Amino acid sequence: MSHNPSEQAIILFMLRHLQGLGPKVSRQIVQELVETDYLFEGKASDLAQLPGLGPVHAERLFALSSKGKDYWRSQLYAGLHSGVKALCFTDTDYPKHLRHRPEMPPLLFMRGKALPQNHRVLAIVGTRNATRYGLDFLERLMH
């Protein structure tokens, strides 16, 4: 089953590649955009008007966006394998308990089935090549 990331998820994926731009500004940019094509069709001077962007970040964003939306969509799709899906903070599937936290990640990568909101959950952030010690620790933590 294929997951189609939202337009906002594609934008957030591209923004993750912009050094020095944090999650708060990334969220503000996505909230500000009425039309996502603005990022791919505008000039650097236009992009500098987005919240949290100055001329330096606008130039860097312009360089990234000049690769085109199809490029960023394909890059995001390439990373979505084995049932992994990308969730933007604006998507209805985004966890409600994270949505209103100031430090919430604007883009989540999730594999598996989302549990009802009243269940306790554990998110693991880190390496894809966990050590035996790490796996054993998580096993004990979950029981």
Short mmCIF file of N, CA and C in Angstrom, two decimals:
data_model
loop_
_atom_site.label_atom_id
_atom_site.label_comp_id
_atom_site.label_asym_id
_atom_site.label_seq_id
_atom_site.Cartn_x
_atom_site.Cartn_y
_atom_site.Cartn_z
N MET A 1 0.84 -1.18 0.00
CA MET A 1 0.00 0.00 0.00
C MET A 1 0.89 1.24 0.00
N SER A 2 0.62 2.13 -0.90
CA SER A 2 1.43 3.32 -1.07
C SER A 2 0.83 4.48 -0.27
N HIS A 3 1.69 5.29 0.30
CA HIS A 3 1.26 6.47 1.04
C HIS A 3 1.62 7.69 0.22
N ASN A 4 0.64 8.54 -0.02
CA ASN A 4 0.89 9.77 -0.77
C ASN A 4 1.07 10.92 0.21
N PRO A 5 2.29 11.40 0.37
CA PRO A 5 2.51 12.51 1.29
C PRO A 5 1.80 13.77 0.81
N SER A 6 1.38 14.59 1.75
CA SER A 6 0.71 15.85 1.41
C SER A 6 1.72 16.81 0.78
N GLU A 7 1.18 17.83 0.14
CA GLU A 7 2.03 18.88 -0.44
C GLU A 7 2.88 19.53 0.67
N GLN A 8 2.26 19.73 1.84
CA GLN A 8 2.98 20.33 2.95
C GLN A 8 4.13 19.43 3.42
N ALA A 9 3.92 18.11 3.39
CA ALA A 9 5.00 17.18 3.78
C ALA A 9 6.17 17.30 2.82
N ILE A 10 5.89 17.47 1.55
CA ILE A 10 6.96 17.63 0.55
C ILE A 10 7.74 18.92 0.84
N ILE A 11 7.02 20.00 1.16
CA ILE A 11 7.67 21.27 1.47
C ILE A 11 8.54 21.12 2.72
N LEU A 12 8.00 20.47 3.76
CA LEU A 12 8.76 20.30 4.99
C LEU A 12 9.99 19.43 4.77
N PHE A 13 9.85 18.43 3.92
CA PHE A 13 11.00 17.59 3.60
C PHE A 13 12.10 18.42 2.95
N MET A 14 11.72 19.30 2.03
CA MET A 14 12.70 20.18 1.39
C MET A 14 13.31 21.13 2.42
N LEU A 15 12.48 21.69 3.30
CA LEU A 15 12.98 22.64 4.30
C LEU A 15 13.96 21.99 5.27
N ARG A 16 13.83 20.68 5.48
CA ARG A 16 14.78 19.97 6.36
C ARG A 16 16.20 20.05 5.82
N HIS A 17 16.34 20.29 4.53
CA HIS A 17 17.65 20.36 3.89
C HIS A 17 18.23 21.78 3.90
N LEU A 18 17.52 22.69 4.51
CA LEU A 18 17.97 24.08 4.58
C LEU A 18 18.68 24.29 5.92
N GLN A 19 20.00 24.32 5.89
CA GLN A 19 20.79 24.44 7.12
C GLN A 19 20.44 25.71 7.88
N GLY A 20 20.29 25.55 9.19
CA GLY A 20 20.04 26.68 10.05
C GLY A 20 18.58 27.05 10.19
N LEU A 21 17.69 26.33 9.53
CA LEU A 21 16.27 26.60 9.64
C LEU A 21 15.65 25.58 10.58
N GLY A 22 15.10 26.04 11.67
CA GLY A 22 14.55 25.14 12.67
C GLY A 22 13.11 24.75 12.41
N PRO A 23 12.59 23.85 13.24
CA PRO A 23 11.22 23.36 13.06
C PRO A 23 10.16 24.44 13.24
N LYS A 24 10.39 25.39 14.13
CA LYS A 24 9.39 26.44 14.35
C LYS A 24 9.20 27.29 13.09
N VAL A 25 10.30 27.71 12.49
CA VAL A 25 10.21 28.52 11.27
C VAL A 25 9.63 27.68 10.13
N SER A 26 10.00 26.41 10.06
CA SER A 26 9.45 25.53 9.02
C SER A 26 7.93 25.46 9.14
N ARG A 27 7.43 25.32 10.36
CA ARG A 27 5.97 25.29 10.57
C ARG A 27 5.34 26.60 10.16
N GLN A 28 5.98 27.72 10.52
CA GLN A 28 5.44 29.03 10.17
C GLN A 28 5.35 29.20 8.66
N ILE A 29 6.36 28.74 7.95
CA ILE A 29 6.35 28.85 6.49
C ILE A 29 5.19 28.06 5.90
N VAL A 30 5.02 26.83 6.35
CA VAL A 30 3.94 25.99 5.82
C VAL A 30 2.58 26.61 6.16
N GLN A 31 2.43 27.17 7.35
CA GLN A 31 1.16 27.79 7.73
C GLN A 31 0.89 29.05 6.91
N GLU A 32 1.94 29.75 6.54
CA GLU A 32 1.81 30.99 5.79
C GLU A 32 1.43 30.74 4.32
N LEU A 33 1.90 29.62 3.79
CA LEU A 33 1.68 29.34 2.37
C LEU A 33 0.24 28.96 2.09
N VAL A 34 -0.38 29.70 1.20
CA VAL A 34 -1.71 29.33 0.74
C VAL A 34 -1.55 28.38 -0.45
N GLU A 35 -0.59 28.66 -1.28
CA GLU A 35 -0.31 27.87 -2.47
C GLU A 35 1.13 27.38 -2.40
N THR A 36 1.32 26.05 -2.35
CA THR A 36 2.68 25.51 -2.19
C THR A 36 3.56 25.78 -3.40
N ASP A 37 2.98 26.00 -4.56
CA ASP A 37 3.79 26.27 -5.75
C ASP A 37 4.55 27.59 -5.63
N TYR A 38 4.13 28.45 -4.72
CA TYR A 38 4.81 29.72 -4.50
C TYR A 38 6.30 29.51 -4.25
N LEU A 39 6.62 28.47 -3.50
CA LEU A 39 8.03 28.19 -3.19
C LEU A 39 8.82 27.81 -4.44
N PHE A 40 8.16 27.19 -5.39
CA PHE A 40 8.86 26.67 -6.57
C PHE A 40 8.80 27.63 -7.75
N GLU A 41 7.98 28.65 -7.66
CA GLU A 41 7.84 29.58 -8.77
C GLU A 41 8.32 30.99 -8.44
N GLY A 42 8.53 31.26 -7.14
CA GLY A 42 8.92 32.61 -6.73
C GLY A 42 10.40 32.88 -6.92
N LYS A 43 10.75 34.13 -6.75
CA LYS A 43 12.15 34.55 -6.79
C LYS A 43 12.68 34.57 -5.37
N ALA A 44 13.99 34.60 -5.22
CA ALA A 44 14.60 34.63 -3.89
C ALA A 44 14.11 35.84 -3.10
N SER A 45 13.94 36.97 -3.77
CA SER A 45 13.46 38.18 -3.07
C SER A 45 12.03 37.98 -2.56
N ASP A 46 11.22 37.21 -3.29
CA ASP A 46 9.86 36.90 -2.83
C ASP A 46 9.91 35.98 -1.61
N LEU A 47 10.80 35.00 -1.65
CA LEU A 47 10.91 34.04 -0.55
C LEU A 47 11.38 34.70 0.73
N ALA A 48 12.15 35.78 0.62
CA ALA A 48 12.64 36.49 1.80
C ALA A 48 11.50 37.10 2.61
N GLN A 49 10.31 37.19 2.02
CA GLN A 49 9.15 37.75 2.72
C GLN A 49 8.46 36.73 3.61
N LEU A 50 8.83 35.46 3.48
CA LEU A 50 8.24 34.43 4.32
C LEU A 50 8.72 34.59 5.76
N PRO A 51 7.89 34.20 6.74
CA PRO A 51 8.27 34.39 8.15
C PRO A 51 9.54 33.64 8.51
N GLY A 52 10.44 34.33 9.19
CA GLY A 52 11.66 33.71 9.68
C GLY A 52 12.78 33.60 8.66
N LEU A 53 12.53 34.04 7.43
CA LEU A 53 13.57 33.96 6.40
C LEU A 53 14.13 35.35 6.14
N GLY A 54 15.41 35.43 6.11
CA GLY A 54 16.08 36.65 5.68
C GLY A 54 16.66 36.39 4.31
N PRO A 55 17.46 37.30 3.81
CA PRO A 55 18.00 37.15 2.46
C PRO A 55 18.89 35.92 2.28
N VAL A 56 19.67 35.57 3.30
CA VAL A 56 20.58 34.42 3.17
C VAL A 56 19.79 33.12 3.06
N HIS A 57 18.84 32.91 3.99
CA HIS A 57 18.02 31.70 3.92
C HIS A 57 17.15 31.68 2.67
N ALA A 58 16.69 32.85 2.25
CA ALA A 58 15.87 32.92 1.03
C ALA A 58 16.67 32.46 -0.19
N GLU A 59 17.92 32.88 -0.28
CA GLU A 59 18.78 32.44 -1.39
C GLU A 59 19.00 30.93 -1.36
N ARG A 60 19.24 30.41 -0.16
CA ARG A 60 19.44 28.95 -0.02
C ARG A 60 18.17 28.19 -0.36
N LEU A 61 17.04 28.71 0.11
CA LEU A 61 15.76 28.06 -0.20
C LEU A 61 15.47 28.13 -1.70
N PHE A 62 15.80 29.25 -2.31
CA PHE A 62 15.61 29.39 -3.76
C PHE A 62 16.43 28.33 -4.51
N ALA A 63 17.67 28.12 -4.06
CA ALA A 63 18.53 27.10 -4.69
C ALA A 63 17.91 25.70 -4.54
N LEU A 64 17.38 25.41 -3.35
CA LEU A 64 16.75 24.10 -3.15
C LEU A 64 15.48 23.97 -3.98
N SER A 65 14.66 25.01 -3.97
CA SER A 65 13.37 24.93 -4.66
C SER A 65 13.53 24.91 -6.18
N SER A 66 14.68 25.42 -6.68
CA SER A 66 14.89 25.42 -8.13
C SER A 66 15.02 24.00 -8.69
N LYS A 67 15.22 23.02 -7.81
CA LYS A 67 15.24 21.62 -8.26
C LYS A 67 13.85 21.15 -8.65
N GLY A 68 12.83 21.85 -8.18
CA GLY A 68 11.46 21.54 -8.56
C GLY A 68 10.74 20.63 -7.57
N LYS A 69 9.43 20.79 -7.54
CA LYS A 69 8.60 20.00 -6.62
C LYS A 69 8.68 18.52 -6.94
N ASP A 70 8.74 18.15 -8.21
CA ASP A 70 8.82 16.74 -8.58
C ASP A 70 10.09 16.09 -8.04
N TYR A 71 11.19 16.85 -8.05
CA TYR A 71 12.44 16.33 -7.50
C TYR A 71 12.27 16.02 -6.01
N TRP A 72 11.72 16.97 -5.25
CA TRP A 72 11.57 16.78 -3.81
C TRP A 72 10.54 15.70 -3.49
N ARG A 73 9.51 15.62 -4.31
CA ARG A 73 8.52 14.54 -4.13
C ARG A 73 9.21 13.18 -4.33
N SER A 74 10.02 13.06 -5.37
CA SER A 74 10.70 11.78 -5.63
C SER A 74 11.71 11.45 -4.53
N GLN A 75 12.38 12.47 -4.00
CA GLN A 75 13.32 12.24 -2.90
C GLN A 75 12.59 11.74 -1.65
N LEU A 76 11.45 12.33 -1.38
CA LEU A 76 10.66 11.90 -0.23
C LEU A 76 10.13 10.49 -0.44
N TYR A 77 9.60 10.21 -1.62
CA TYR A 77 9.11 8.86 -1.93
C TYR A 77 10.22 7.81 -1.81
N ALA A 78 11.43 8.18 -2.19
CA ALA A 78 12.55 7.23 -2.13
C ALA A 78 12.81 6.77 -0.70
N GLY A 79 12.52 7.63 0.27
CA GLY A 79 12.74 7.28 1.66
C GLY A 79 11.56 6.58 2.31
N LEU A 80 10.44 6.52 1.62
CA LEU A 80 9.24 5.90 2.18
C LEU A 80 9.17 4.45 1.71
N HIS A 81 9.73 3.57 2.52
CA HIS A 81 9.75 2.16 2.17
C HIS A 81 9.28 1.35 3.36
N SER A 82 8.97 0.13 3.15
CA SER A 82 8.58 -0.80 4.22
C SER A 82 7.46 -0.25 5.08
N GLY A 83 6.49 0.39 4.46
CA GLY A 83 5.34 0.87 5.22
C GLY A 83 5.55 2.18 5.95
N VAL A 84 6.66 2.87 5.71
CA VAL A 84 6.91 4.16 6.36
C VAL A 84 6.09 5.22 5.64
N LYS A 85 5.49 6.11 6.42
CA LYS A 85 4.77 7.23 5.81
C LYS A 85 5.20 8.53 6.45
N ALA A 86 5.07 9.60 5.71
CA ALA A 86 5.43 10.94 6.17
C ALA A 86 4.16 11.65 6.61
N LEU A 87 4.18 12.20 7.82
CA LEU A 87 3.04 12.93 8.35
C LEU A 87 3.44 14.37 8.63
N CYS A 88 2.74 15.28 8.02
CA CYS A 88 2.94 16.70 8.27
C CYS A 88 2.06 17.09 9.45
N PHE A 89 2.46 18.10 10.20
CA PHE A 89 1.68 18.53 11.36
C PHE A 89 0.29 19.00 10.98
N THR A 90 0.05 19.28 9.72
CA THR A 90 -1.29 19.69 9.26
C THR A 90 -2.15 18.50 8.85
N ASP A 91 -1.57 17.30 8.75
CA ASP A 91 -2.32 16.11 8.35
C ASP A 91 -3.23 15.64 9.49
N THR A 92 -4.38 15.11 9.14
CA THR A 92 -5.32 14.64 10.16
C THR A 92 -4.77 13.44 10.93
N ASP A 93 -3.86 12.67 10.35
CA ASP A 93 -3.26 11.52 11.03
C ASP A 93 -2.16 11.90 12.02
N TYR A 94 -1.73 13.16 11.99
CA TYR A 94 -0.66 13.59 12.90
C TYR A 94 -1.15 13.42 14.34
N PRO A 95 -0.31 12.86 15.22
CA PRO A 95 -0.75 12.61 16.60
C PRO A 95 -1.23 13.88 17.30
N LYS A 96 -2.45 13.81 17.83
CA LYS A 96 -3.05 14.98 18.49
C LYS A 96 -2.26 15.42 19.72
N HIS A 97 -1.68 14.46 20.44
CA HIS A 97 -0.93 14.83 21.65
C HIS A 97 0.38 15.57 21.34
N LEU A 98 0.82 15.52 20.10
CA LEU A 98 2.02 16.28 19.71
C LEU A 98 1.67 17.61 19.05
N ARG A 99 0.52 17.67 18.43
CA ARG A 99 0.15 18.79 17.56
C ARG A 99 0.29 20.16 18.22
N HIS A 100 0.00 20.28 19.50
CA HIS A 100 -0.01 21.60 20.15
C HIS A 100 1.19 21.85 21.05
N ARG A 101 2.17 20.99 20.97
CA ARG A 101 3.40 21.19 21.75
C ARG A 101 4.33 22.13 20.97
N PRO A 102 4.93 23.08 21.66
CA PRO A 102 5.78 24.04 20.94
C PRO A 102 6.99 23.40 20.25
N GLU A 103 7.47 22.28 20.77
CA GLU A 103 8.64 21.64 20.18
C GLU A 103 8.28 20.49 19.24
N MET A 104 7.02 20.43 18.83
CA MET A 104 6.60 19.31 17.97
C MET A 104 7.38 19.31 16.66
N PRO A 105 7.72 18.12 16.20
CA PRO A 105 8.38 18.05 14.89
C PRO A 105 7.35 18.32 13.79
N PRO A 106 7.67 19.18 12.84
CA PRO A 106 6.69 19.48 11.80
C PRO A 106 6.46 18.31 10.83
N LEU A 107 7.42 17.40 10.76
CA LEU A 107 7.31 16.26 9.86
C LEU A 107 7.74 15.01 10.61
N LEU A 108 6.84 14.03 10.66
CA LEU A 108 7.12 12.75 11.31
C LEU A 108 7.18 11.66 10.27
N PHE A 109 8.04 10.69 10.50
CA PHE A 109 8.07 9.49 9.69
C PHE A 109 7.58 8.37 10.59
N MET A 110 6.57 7.65 10.13
CA MET A 110 5.92 6.66 10.97
C MET A 110 5.77 5.35 10.22
N ARG A 111 5.98 4.27 10.95
CA ARG A 111 5.73 2.95 10.39
C ARG A 111 4.81 2.23 11.37
N GLY A 112 3.86 1.52 10.84
CA GLY A 112 2.94 0.79 11.70
C GLY A 112 1.60 1.48 11.78
N LYS A 113 0.80 0.99 12.67
CA LYS A 113 -0.56 1.48 12.82
C LYS A 113 -0.61 2.47 13.97
N ALA A 114 -1.26 3.59 13.75
CA ALA A 114 -1.42 4.58 14.82
C ALA A 114 -2.39 4.04 15.85
N LEU A 115 -2.05 4.20 17.10
CA LEU A 115 -2.91 3.75 18.19
C LEU A 115 -3.92 4.83 18.54
N PRO A 116 -5.01 4.44 19.19
CA PRO A 116 -5.96 5.47 19.65
C PRO A 116 -5.25 6.49 20.55
N GLN A 117 -5.75 7.70 20.57
CA GLN A 117 -5.08 8.79 21.26
C GLN A 117 -4.94 8.58 22.77
N ASN A 118 -5.74 7.71 23.37
CA ASN A 118 -5.65 7.51 24.81
C ASN A 118 -4.65 6.42 25.20
N HIS A 119 -4.00 5.80 24.25
CA HIS A 119 -2.98 4.79 24.55
C HIS A 119 -1.63 5.46 24.81
N ARG A 120 -0.84 4.83 25.66
CA ARG A 120 0.53 5.30 25.84
C ARG A 120 1.35 4.83 24.65
N VAL A 121 2.24 5.69 24.23
CA VAL A 121 3.07 5.34 23.08
C VAL A 121 4.53 5.64 23.41
N LEU A 122 5.39 5.01 22.67
CA LEU A 122 6.82 5.23 22.81
C LEU A 122 7.38 5.47 21.41
N ALA A 123 8.04 6.59 21.26
CA ALA A 123 8.69 6.91 19.99
C ALA A 123 10.19 6.73 20.18
N ILE A 124 10.81 6.08 19.25
CA ILE A 124 12.24 5.83 19.32
C ILE A 124 12.92 6.69 18.27
N VAL A 125 13.82 7.53 18.73
CA VAL A 125 14.56 8.41 17.84
C VAL A 125 16.02 8.01 17.94
N GLY A 126 16.63 7.76 16.81
CA GLY A 126 18.04 7.41 16.86
C GLY A 126 18.47 6.60 15.66
N THR A 127 19.41 5.76 15.89
CA THR A 127 20.06 5.03 14.83
C THR A 127 19.18 3.97 14.19
N ARG A 128 19.45 3.68 12.96
CA ARG A 128 18.77 2.58 12.27
C ARG A 128 19.48 1.26 12.56
N ASN A 129 20.67 1.35 13.09
CA ASN A 129 21.47 0.16 13.39
C ASN A 129 21.68 0.08 14.90
N ALA A 130 20.63 -0.26 15.61
CA ALA A 130 20.69 -0.28 17.07
C ALA A 130 21.63 -1.39 17.55
N THR A 131 22.25 -1.13 18.69
CA THR A 131 23.12 -2.14 19.31
C THR A 131 22.26 -3.15 20.06
N ARG A 132 22.82 -4.28 20.38
CA ARG A 132 22.11 -5.30 21.16
C ARG A 132 21.71 -4.72 22.51
N TYR A 133 22.62 -3.93 23.14
CA TYR A 133 22.31 -3.29 24.42
C TYR A 133 21.08 -2.40 24.29
N GLY A 134 21.04 -1.58 23.24
CA GLY A 134 19.92 -0.67 23.03
C GLY A 134 18.61 -1.42 22.84
N LEU A 135 18.65 -2.49 22.04
CA LEU A 135 17.44 -3.29 21.82
C LEU A 135 16.97 -3.95 23.11
N ASP A 136 17.90 -4.48 23.89
CA ASP A 136 17.54 -5.11 25.17
C ASP A 136 16.94 -4.09 26.12
N PHE A 137 17.53 -2.90 26.17
CA PHE A 137 17.02 -1.85 27.05
C PHE A 137 15.59 -1.49 26.66
N LEU A 138 15.33 -1.30 25.37
CA LEU A 138 13.99 -0.96 24.91
C LEU A 138 12.99 -2.08 25.21
N GLU A 139 13.41 -3.30 25.07
CA GLU A 139 12.54 -4.43 25.38
C GLU A 139 12.13 -4.38 26.85
N ARG A 140 13.10 -4.13 27.75
CA ARG A 140 12.78 -4.03 29.19
C ARG A 140 11.89 -2.82 29.47
N LEU A 141 12.14 -1.73 28.79
CA LEU A 141 11.36 -0.51 28.98
C LEU A 141 9.90 -0.71 28.60
N MET A 142 9.67 -1.48 27.57
CA MET A 142 8.31 -1.68 27.07
C MET A 142 7.50 -2.66 27.92
N HIS A 143 8.15 -3.40 28.79
CA HIS A 143 7.41 -4.38 29.61
C HIS A 143 7.27 -3.94 31.01
#
